[in-house]
mmCIF file of C-alpha atoms and ligand atoms in Angstrom:
data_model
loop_
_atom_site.group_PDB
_atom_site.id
_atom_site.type_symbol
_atom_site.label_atom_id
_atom_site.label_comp_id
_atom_site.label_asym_id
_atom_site.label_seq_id
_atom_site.Cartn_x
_atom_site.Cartn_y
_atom_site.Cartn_z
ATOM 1 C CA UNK A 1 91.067 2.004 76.096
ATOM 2 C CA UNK A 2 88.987 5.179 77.046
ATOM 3 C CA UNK A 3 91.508 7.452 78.591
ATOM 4 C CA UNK A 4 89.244 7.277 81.944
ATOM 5 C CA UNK A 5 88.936 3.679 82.242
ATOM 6 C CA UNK A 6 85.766 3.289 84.050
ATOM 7 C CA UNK A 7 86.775 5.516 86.772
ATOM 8 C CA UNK A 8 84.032 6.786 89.211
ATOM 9 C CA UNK A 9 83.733 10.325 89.273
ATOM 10 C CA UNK A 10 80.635 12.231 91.420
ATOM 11 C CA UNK A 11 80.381 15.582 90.485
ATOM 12 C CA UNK A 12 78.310 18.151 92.933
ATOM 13 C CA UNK A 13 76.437 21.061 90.577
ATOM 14 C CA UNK A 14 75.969 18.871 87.600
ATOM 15 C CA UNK A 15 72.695 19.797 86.892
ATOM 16 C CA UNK A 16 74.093 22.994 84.393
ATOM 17 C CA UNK A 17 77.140 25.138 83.353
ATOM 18 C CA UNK A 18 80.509 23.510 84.221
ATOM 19 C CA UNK A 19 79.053 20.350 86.259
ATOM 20 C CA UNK A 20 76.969 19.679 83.091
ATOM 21 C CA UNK A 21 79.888 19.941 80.690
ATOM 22 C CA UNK A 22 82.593 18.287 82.814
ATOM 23 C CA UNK A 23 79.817 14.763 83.124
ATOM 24 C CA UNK A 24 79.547 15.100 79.814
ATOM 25 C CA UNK A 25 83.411 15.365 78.841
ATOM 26 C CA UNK A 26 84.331 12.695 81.477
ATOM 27 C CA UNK A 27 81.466 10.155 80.505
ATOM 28 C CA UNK A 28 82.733 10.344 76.582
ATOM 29 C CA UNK A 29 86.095 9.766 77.782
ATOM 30 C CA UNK A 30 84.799 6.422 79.608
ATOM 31 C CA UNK A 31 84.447 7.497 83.488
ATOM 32 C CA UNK A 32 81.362 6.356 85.444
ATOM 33 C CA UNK A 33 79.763 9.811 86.042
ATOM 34 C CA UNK A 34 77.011 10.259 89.480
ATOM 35 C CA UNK A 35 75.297 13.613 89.467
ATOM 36 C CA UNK A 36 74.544 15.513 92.202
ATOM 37 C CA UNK A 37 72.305 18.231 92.662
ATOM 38 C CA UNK A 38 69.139 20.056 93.510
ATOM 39 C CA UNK A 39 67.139 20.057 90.338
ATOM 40 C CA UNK A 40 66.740 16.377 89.325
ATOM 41 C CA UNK A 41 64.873 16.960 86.778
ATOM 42 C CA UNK A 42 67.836 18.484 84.960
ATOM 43 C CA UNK A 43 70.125 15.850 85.455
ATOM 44 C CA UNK A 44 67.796 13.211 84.347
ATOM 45 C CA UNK A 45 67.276 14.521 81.145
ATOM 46 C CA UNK A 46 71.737 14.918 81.182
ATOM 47 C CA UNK A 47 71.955 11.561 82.312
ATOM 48 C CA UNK A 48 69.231 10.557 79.250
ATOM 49 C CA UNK A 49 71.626 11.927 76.916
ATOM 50 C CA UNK A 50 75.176 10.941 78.379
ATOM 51 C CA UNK A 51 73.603 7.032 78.043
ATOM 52 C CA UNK A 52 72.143 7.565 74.690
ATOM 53 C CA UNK A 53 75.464 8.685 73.805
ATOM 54 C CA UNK A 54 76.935 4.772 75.338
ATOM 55 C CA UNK A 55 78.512 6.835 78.826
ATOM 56 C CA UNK A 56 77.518 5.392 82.183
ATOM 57 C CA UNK A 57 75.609 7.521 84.638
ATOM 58 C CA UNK A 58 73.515 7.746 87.820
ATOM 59 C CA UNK A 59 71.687 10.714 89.538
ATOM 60 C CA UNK A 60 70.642 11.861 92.909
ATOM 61 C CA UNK A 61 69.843 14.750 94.509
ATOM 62 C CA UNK A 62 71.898 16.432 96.614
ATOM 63 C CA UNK A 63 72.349 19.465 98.198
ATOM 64 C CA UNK A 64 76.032 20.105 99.429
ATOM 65 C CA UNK A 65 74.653 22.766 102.604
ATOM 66 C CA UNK A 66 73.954 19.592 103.996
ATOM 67 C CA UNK A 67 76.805 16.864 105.297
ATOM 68 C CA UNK A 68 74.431 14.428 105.595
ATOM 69 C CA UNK A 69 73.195 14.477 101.915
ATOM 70 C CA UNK A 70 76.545 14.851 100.862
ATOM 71 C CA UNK A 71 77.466 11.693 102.716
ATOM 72 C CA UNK A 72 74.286 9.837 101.348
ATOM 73 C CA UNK A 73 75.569 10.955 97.471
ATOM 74 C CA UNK A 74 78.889 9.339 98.262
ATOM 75 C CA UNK A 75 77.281 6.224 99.741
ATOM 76 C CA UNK A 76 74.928 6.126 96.941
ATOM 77 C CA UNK A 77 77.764 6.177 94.344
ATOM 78 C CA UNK A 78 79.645 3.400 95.832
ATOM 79 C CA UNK A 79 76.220 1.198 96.082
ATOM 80 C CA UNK A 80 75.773 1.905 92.267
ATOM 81 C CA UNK A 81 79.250 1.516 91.114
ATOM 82 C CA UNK A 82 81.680 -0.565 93.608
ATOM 83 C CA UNK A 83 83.675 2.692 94.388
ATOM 84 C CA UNK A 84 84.662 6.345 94.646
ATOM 85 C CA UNK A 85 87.569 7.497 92.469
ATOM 86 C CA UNK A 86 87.179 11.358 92.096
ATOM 87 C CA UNK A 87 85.452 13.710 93.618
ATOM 88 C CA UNK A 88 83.991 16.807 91.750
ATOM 89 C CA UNK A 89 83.864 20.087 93.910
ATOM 90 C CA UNK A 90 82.063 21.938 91.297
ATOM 91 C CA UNK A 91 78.456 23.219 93.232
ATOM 92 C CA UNK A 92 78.207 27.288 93.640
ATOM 93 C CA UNK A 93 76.435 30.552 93.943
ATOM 94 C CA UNK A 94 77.668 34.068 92.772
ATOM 95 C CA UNK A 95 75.117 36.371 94.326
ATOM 96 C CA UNK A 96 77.026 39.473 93.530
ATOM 97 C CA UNK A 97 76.610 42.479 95.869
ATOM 98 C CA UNK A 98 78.539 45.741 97.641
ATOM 99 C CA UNK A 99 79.306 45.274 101.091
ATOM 100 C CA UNK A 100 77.003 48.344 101.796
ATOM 101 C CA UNK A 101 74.064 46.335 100.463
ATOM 102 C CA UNK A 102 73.775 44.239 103.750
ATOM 103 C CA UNK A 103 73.198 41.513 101.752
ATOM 104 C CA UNK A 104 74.149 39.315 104.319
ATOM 105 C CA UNK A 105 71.462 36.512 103.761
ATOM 106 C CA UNK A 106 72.805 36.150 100.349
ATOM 107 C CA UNK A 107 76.739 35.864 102.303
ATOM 108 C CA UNK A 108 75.496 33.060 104.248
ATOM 109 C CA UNK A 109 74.407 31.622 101.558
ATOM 110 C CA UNK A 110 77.679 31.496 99.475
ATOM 111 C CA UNK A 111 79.724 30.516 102.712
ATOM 112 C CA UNK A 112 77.237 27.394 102.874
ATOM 113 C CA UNK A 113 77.624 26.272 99.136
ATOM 114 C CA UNK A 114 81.001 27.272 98.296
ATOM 115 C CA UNK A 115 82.766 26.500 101.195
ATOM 116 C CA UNK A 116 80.915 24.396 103.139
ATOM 117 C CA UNK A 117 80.026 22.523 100.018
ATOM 118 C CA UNK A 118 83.645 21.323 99.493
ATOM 119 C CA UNK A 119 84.491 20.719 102.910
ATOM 120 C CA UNK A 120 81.086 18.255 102.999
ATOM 121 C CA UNK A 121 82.471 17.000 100.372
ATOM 122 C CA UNK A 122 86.042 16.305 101.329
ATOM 123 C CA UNK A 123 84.507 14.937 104.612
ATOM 124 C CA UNK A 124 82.168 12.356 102.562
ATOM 125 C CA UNK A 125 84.897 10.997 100.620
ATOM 126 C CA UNK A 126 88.736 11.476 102.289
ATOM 127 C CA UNK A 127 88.822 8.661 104.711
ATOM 128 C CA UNK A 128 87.571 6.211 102.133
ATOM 129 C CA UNK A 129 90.518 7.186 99.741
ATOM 130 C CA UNK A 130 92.791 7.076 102.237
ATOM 131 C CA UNK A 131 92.194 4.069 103.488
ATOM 132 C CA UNK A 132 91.789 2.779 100.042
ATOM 133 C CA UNK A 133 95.593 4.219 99.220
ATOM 134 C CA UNK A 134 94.093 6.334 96.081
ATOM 135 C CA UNK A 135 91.874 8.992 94.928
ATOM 136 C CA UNK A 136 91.480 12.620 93.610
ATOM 137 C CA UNK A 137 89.233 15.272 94.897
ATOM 138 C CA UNK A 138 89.251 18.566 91.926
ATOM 139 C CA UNK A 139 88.027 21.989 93.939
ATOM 140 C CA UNK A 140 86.346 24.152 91.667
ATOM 141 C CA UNK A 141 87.789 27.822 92.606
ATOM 142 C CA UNK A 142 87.431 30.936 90.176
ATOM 143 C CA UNK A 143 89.960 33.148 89.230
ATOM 144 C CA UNK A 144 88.295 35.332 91.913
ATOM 145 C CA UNK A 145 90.292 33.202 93.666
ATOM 146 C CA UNK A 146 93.238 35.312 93.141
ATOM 147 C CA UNK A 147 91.663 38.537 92.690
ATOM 148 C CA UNK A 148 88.880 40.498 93.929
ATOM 149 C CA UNK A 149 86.792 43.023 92.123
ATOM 150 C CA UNK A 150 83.952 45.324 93.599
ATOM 151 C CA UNK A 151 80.579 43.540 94.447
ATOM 152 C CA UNK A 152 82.925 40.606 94.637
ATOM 153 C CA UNK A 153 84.264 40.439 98.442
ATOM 154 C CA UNK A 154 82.292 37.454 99.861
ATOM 155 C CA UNK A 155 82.069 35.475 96.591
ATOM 156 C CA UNK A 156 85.897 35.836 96.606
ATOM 157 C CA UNK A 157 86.433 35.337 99.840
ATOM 158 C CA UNK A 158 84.737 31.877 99.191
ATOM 159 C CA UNK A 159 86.906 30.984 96.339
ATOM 160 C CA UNK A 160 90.331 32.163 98.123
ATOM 161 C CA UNK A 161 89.283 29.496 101.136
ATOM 162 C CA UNK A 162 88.975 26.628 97.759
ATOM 163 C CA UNK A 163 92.257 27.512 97.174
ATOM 164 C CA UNK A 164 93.397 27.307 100.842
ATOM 165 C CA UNK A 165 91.908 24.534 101.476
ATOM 166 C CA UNK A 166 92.894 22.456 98.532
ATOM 167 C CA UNK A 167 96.481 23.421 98.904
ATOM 168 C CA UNK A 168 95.915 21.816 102.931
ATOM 169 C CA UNK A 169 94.638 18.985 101.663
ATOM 170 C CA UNK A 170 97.681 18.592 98.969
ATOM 171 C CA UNK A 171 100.217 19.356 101.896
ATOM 172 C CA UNK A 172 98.290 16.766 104.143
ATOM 173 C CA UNK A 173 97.847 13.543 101.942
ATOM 174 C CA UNK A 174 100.414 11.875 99.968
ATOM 175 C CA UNK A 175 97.594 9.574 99.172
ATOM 176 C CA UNK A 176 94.753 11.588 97.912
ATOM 177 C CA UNK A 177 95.868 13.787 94.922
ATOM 178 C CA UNK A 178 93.733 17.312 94.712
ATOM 179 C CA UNK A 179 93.815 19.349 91.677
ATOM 180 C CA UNK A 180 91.964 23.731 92.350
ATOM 181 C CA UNK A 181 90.906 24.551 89.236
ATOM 182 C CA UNK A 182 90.334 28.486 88.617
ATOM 183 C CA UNK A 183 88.094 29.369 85.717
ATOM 184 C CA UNK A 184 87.323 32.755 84.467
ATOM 185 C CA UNK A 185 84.351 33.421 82.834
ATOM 186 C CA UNK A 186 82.592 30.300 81.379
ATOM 187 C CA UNK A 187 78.976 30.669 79.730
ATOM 188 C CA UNK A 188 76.805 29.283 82.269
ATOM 189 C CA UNK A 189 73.764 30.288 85.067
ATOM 190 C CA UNK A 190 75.738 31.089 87.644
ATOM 191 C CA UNK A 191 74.801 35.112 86.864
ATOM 192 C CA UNK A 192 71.234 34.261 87.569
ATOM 193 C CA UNK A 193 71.243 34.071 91.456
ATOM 194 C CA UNK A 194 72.670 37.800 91.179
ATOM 195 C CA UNK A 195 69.626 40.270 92.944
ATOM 196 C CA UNK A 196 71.969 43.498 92.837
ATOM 197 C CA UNK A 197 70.689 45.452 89.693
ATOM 198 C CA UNK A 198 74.536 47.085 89.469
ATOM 199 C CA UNK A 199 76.142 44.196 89.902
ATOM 200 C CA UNK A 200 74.011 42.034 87.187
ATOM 201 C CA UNK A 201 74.045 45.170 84.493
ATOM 202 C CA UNK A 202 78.590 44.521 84.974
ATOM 203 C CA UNK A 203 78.395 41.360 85.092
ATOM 204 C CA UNK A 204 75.830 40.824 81.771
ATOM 205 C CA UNK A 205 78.801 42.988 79.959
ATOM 206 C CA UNK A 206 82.210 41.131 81.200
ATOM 207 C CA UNK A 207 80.247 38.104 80.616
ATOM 208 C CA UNK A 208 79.911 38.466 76.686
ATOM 209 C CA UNK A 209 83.539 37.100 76.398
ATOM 210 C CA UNK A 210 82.462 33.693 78.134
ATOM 211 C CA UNK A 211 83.802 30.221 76.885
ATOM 212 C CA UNK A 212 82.111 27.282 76.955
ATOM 213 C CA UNK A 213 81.942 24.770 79.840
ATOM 214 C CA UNK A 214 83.457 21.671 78.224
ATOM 215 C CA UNK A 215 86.683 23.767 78.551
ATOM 216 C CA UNK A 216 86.275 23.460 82.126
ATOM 217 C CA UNK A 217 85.759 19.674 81.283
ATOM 218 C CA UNK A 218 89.015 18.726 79.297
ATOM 219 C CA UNK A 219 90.984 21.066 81.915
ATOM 220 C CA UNK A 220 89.690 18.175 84.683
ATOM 221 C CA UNK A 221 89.885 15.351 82.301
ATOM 222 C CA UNK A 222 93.228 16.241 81.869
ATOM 223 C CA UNK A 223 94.332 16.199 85.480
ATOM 224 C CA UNK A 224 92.396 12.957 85.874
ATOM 225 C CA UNK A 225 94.266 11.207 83.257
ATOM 226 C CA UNK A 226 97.679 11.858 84.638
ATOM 227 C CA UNK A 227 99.257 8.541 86.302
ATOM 228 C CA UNK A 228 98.466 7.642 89.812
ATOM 229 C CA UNK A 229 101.633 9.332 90.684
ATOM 230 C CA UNK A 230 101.163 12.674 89.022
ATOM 231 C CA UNK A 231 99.140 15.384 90.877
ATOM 232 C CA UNK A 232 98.134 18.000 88.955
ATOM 233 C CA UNK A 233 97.840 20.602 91.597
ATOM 234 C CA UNK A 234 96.504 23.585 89.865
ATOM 235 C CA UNK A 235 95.202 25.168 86.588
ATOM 236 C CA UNK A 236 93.842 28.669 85.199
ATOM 237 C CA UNK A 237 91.298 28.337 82.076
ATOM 238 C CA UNK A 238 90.572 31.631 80.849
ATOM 239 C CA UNK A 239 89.115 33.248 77.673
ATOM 240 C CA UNK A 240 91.485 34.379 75.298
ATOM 241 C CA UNK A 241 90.112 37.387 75.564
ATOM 242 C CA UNK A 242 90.181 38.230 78.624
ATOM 243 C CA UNK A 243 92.515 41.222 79.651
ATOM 244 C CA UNK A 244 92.460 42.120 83.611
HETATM 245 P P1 LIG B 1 75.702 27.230 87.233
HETATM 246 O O1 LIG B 1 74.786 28.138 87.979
HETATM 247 O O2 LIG B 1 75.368 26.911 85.825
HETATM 248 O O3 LIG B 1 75.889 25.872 88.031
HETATM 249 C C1 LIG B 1 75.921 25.824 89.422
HETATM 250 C C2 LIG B 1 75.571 24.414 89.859
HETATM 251 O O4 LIG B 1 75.627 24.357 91.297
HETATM 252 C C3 LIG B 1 74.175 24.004 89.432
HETATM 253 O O5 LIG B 1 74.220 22.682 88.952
HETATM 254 C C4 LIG B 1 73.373 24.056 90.727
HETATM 255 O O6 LIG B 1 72.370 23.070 90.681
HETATM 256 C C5 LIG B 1 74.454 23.701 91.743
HETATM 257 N N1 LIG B 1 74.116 24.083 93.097
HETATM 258 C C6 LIG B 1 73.863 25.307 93.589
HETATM 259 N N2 LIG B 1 73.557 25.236 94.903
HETATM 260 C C7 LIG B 1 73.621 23.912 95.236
HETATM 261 C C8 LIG B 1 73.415 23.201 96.424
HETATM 262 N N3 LIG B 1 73.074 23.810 97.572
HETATM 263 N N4 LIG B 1 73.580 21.865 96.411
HETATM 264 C C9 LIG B 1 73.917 21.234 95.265
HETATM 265 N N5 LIG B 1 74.135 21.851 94.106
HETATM 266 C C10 LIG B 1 73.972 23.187 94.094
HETATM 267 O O7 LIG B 1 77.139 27.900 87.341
HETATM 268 P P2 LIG B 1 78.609 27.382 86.960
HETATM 269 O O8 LIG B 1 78.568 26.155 86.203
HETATM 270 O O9 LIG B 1 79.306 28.545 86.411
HETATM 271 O O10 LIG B 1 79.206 27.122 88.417
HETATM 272 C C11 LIG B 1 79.944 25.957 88.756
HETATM 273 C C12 LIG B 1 81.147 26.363 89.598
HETATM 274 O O11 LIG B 1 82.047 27.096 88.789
HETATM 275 C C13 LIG B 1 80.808 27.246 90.796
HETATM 276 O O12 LIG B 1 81.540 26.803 91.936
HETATM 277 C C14 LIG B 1 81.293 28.620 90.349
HETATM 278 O O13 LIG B 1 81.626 29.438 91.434
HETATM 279 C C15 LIG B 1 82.498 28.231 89.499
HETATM 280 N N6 LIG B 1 82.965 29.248 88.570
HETATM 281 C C16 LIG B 1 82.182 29.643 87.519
HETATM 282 C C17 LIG B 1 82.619 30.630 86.655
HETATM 283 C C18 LIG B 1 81.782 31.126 85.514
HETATM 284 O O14 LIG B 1 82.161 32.149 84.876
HETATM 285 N N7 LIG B 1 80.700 30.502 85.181
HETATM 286 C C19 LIG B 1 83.956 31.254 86.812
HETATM 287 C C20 LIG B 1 84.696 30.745 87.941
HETATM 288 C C21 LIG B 1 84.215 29.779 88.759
HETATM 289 P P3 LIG B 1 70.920 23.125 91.380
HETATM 290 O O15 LIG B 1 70.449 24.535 91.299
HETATM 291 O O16 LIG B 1 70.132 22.162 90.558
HETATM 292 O O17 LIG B 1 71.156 22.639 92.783
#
């Protein structure tokens, strides 16, 4: 039996980088994957190869700014597939910056898709699971999560609230198990929404040491595959090489 037994899994931000490789990890390990994000294009051509490769997958678009969508993605799933197992908190934005820049469109804009994001998404999905007596919700943090580096204040600050409010929900539900999971840096797009020339040129050099998202993948597969009675609260997935 495939390790993830038909579980239902959505996953927000699946349309590249970590989203991408976690639907693909989970579908080969036999969950029923539903993608959500903005470009469908993208994920049709992911879901295209997840079923030529025998997984089980549906799209939709979604963008997580918005509760209602968020709500339809969840509804959606459970029309397709009978149920919601696991929820993916995976969609973000890293538009790097100083404070001094006045960026502050570009702030909004991270406190809308990285936090807002995952509390749309805990609201879409929580009373279901606890009123079905199960379920798992997996916050995708960062490891700036822990610690902040110039040009990173507000894209920390988002990631320190994941953390906060995944440990919440763990202290609040002995029903819904929630696993924060903190990468650090993973080859993916998430550099491209940087506009800050300063920030991009530091970023394009700490960035050479990335790992690949399916690491990101078997981290949450793991954590998954645990018995219903095993919450895997937390885990770090770094490059080997990294050294601050
Ligand atoms: P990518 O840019 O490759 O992926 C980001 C995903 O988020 C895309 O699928 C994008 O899809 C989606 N997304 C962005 N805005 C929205 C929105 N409003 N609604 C729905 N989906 C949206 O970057 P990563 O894979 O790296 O990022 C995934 C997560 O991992 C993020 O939360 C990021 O902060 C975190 N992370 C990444 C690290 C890294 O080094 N890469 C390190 C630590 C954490 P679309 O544009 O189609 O909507």
């Amino acid at each position: 039996m495939a390790s993830l037994d038909k579980k239902v899994v959505l996953i927000t931000g699946a349309s590249s980088g970590i989203g991408e490789g976690t639907a693909r990890v989970l579908a080969a390990a036999g969950a029923r994957v539903v993608l959500g994000a903005r470009r469908i294009d993208k994920l049709k051509a992911i879901a295209r190869e997840i079923e030529a490769a025998a997984g089980q997958v549906r799209t939709r678009m979604l963008d997580v700014t918005s509760l209602e969508d968020v709500k339809a993605f969840a509804d959606f799933a459970r029309a397709e597939f009978g149920q919601v197992d696991v929820l993916v908190n995976n969609a973000g934005v890293m538009p790097l910056s100083p404070l001094l820049a006045l960026k502050t469109d570009e702030w909004n804009w991270m406190i809308d898709v990285n936090i807002r994001g995952v509390l749309h998404g805990i609201a879409a999905v929580l009373p279901r699971m606890e009123a079905q007596g199960h379920g798992h919700i997996v916050n995708v943090s960062s490891v700036g999560g822990f610690v902040v580096q110039p040009t990173a204040a507000v894209y920390a600050s988002t990631k320190f609230a994941v953390r906060a409010i995944s440990e919440g929900l763990r202290k609040e539900s002995n029903k819904v198990r929630c696993t924060c999971i903190y990468p650090g840096v993973i080859d993916t797009e998430l550099a491209n929404t940087i506009s800050d020339a300063t920030a991009r040129e530091s970023m394009n050099k700490y960035r050479a040491m990335a790992i690949q998202p399916d690491a990101i993948g078997r981290a949450i597969q793991y954590a998954i595959e645990q018995p219903n009675e095993v919450d895997v609260n937390e885990i770090v997935v770094r490059p080997l090489a990294t050294q601050v």
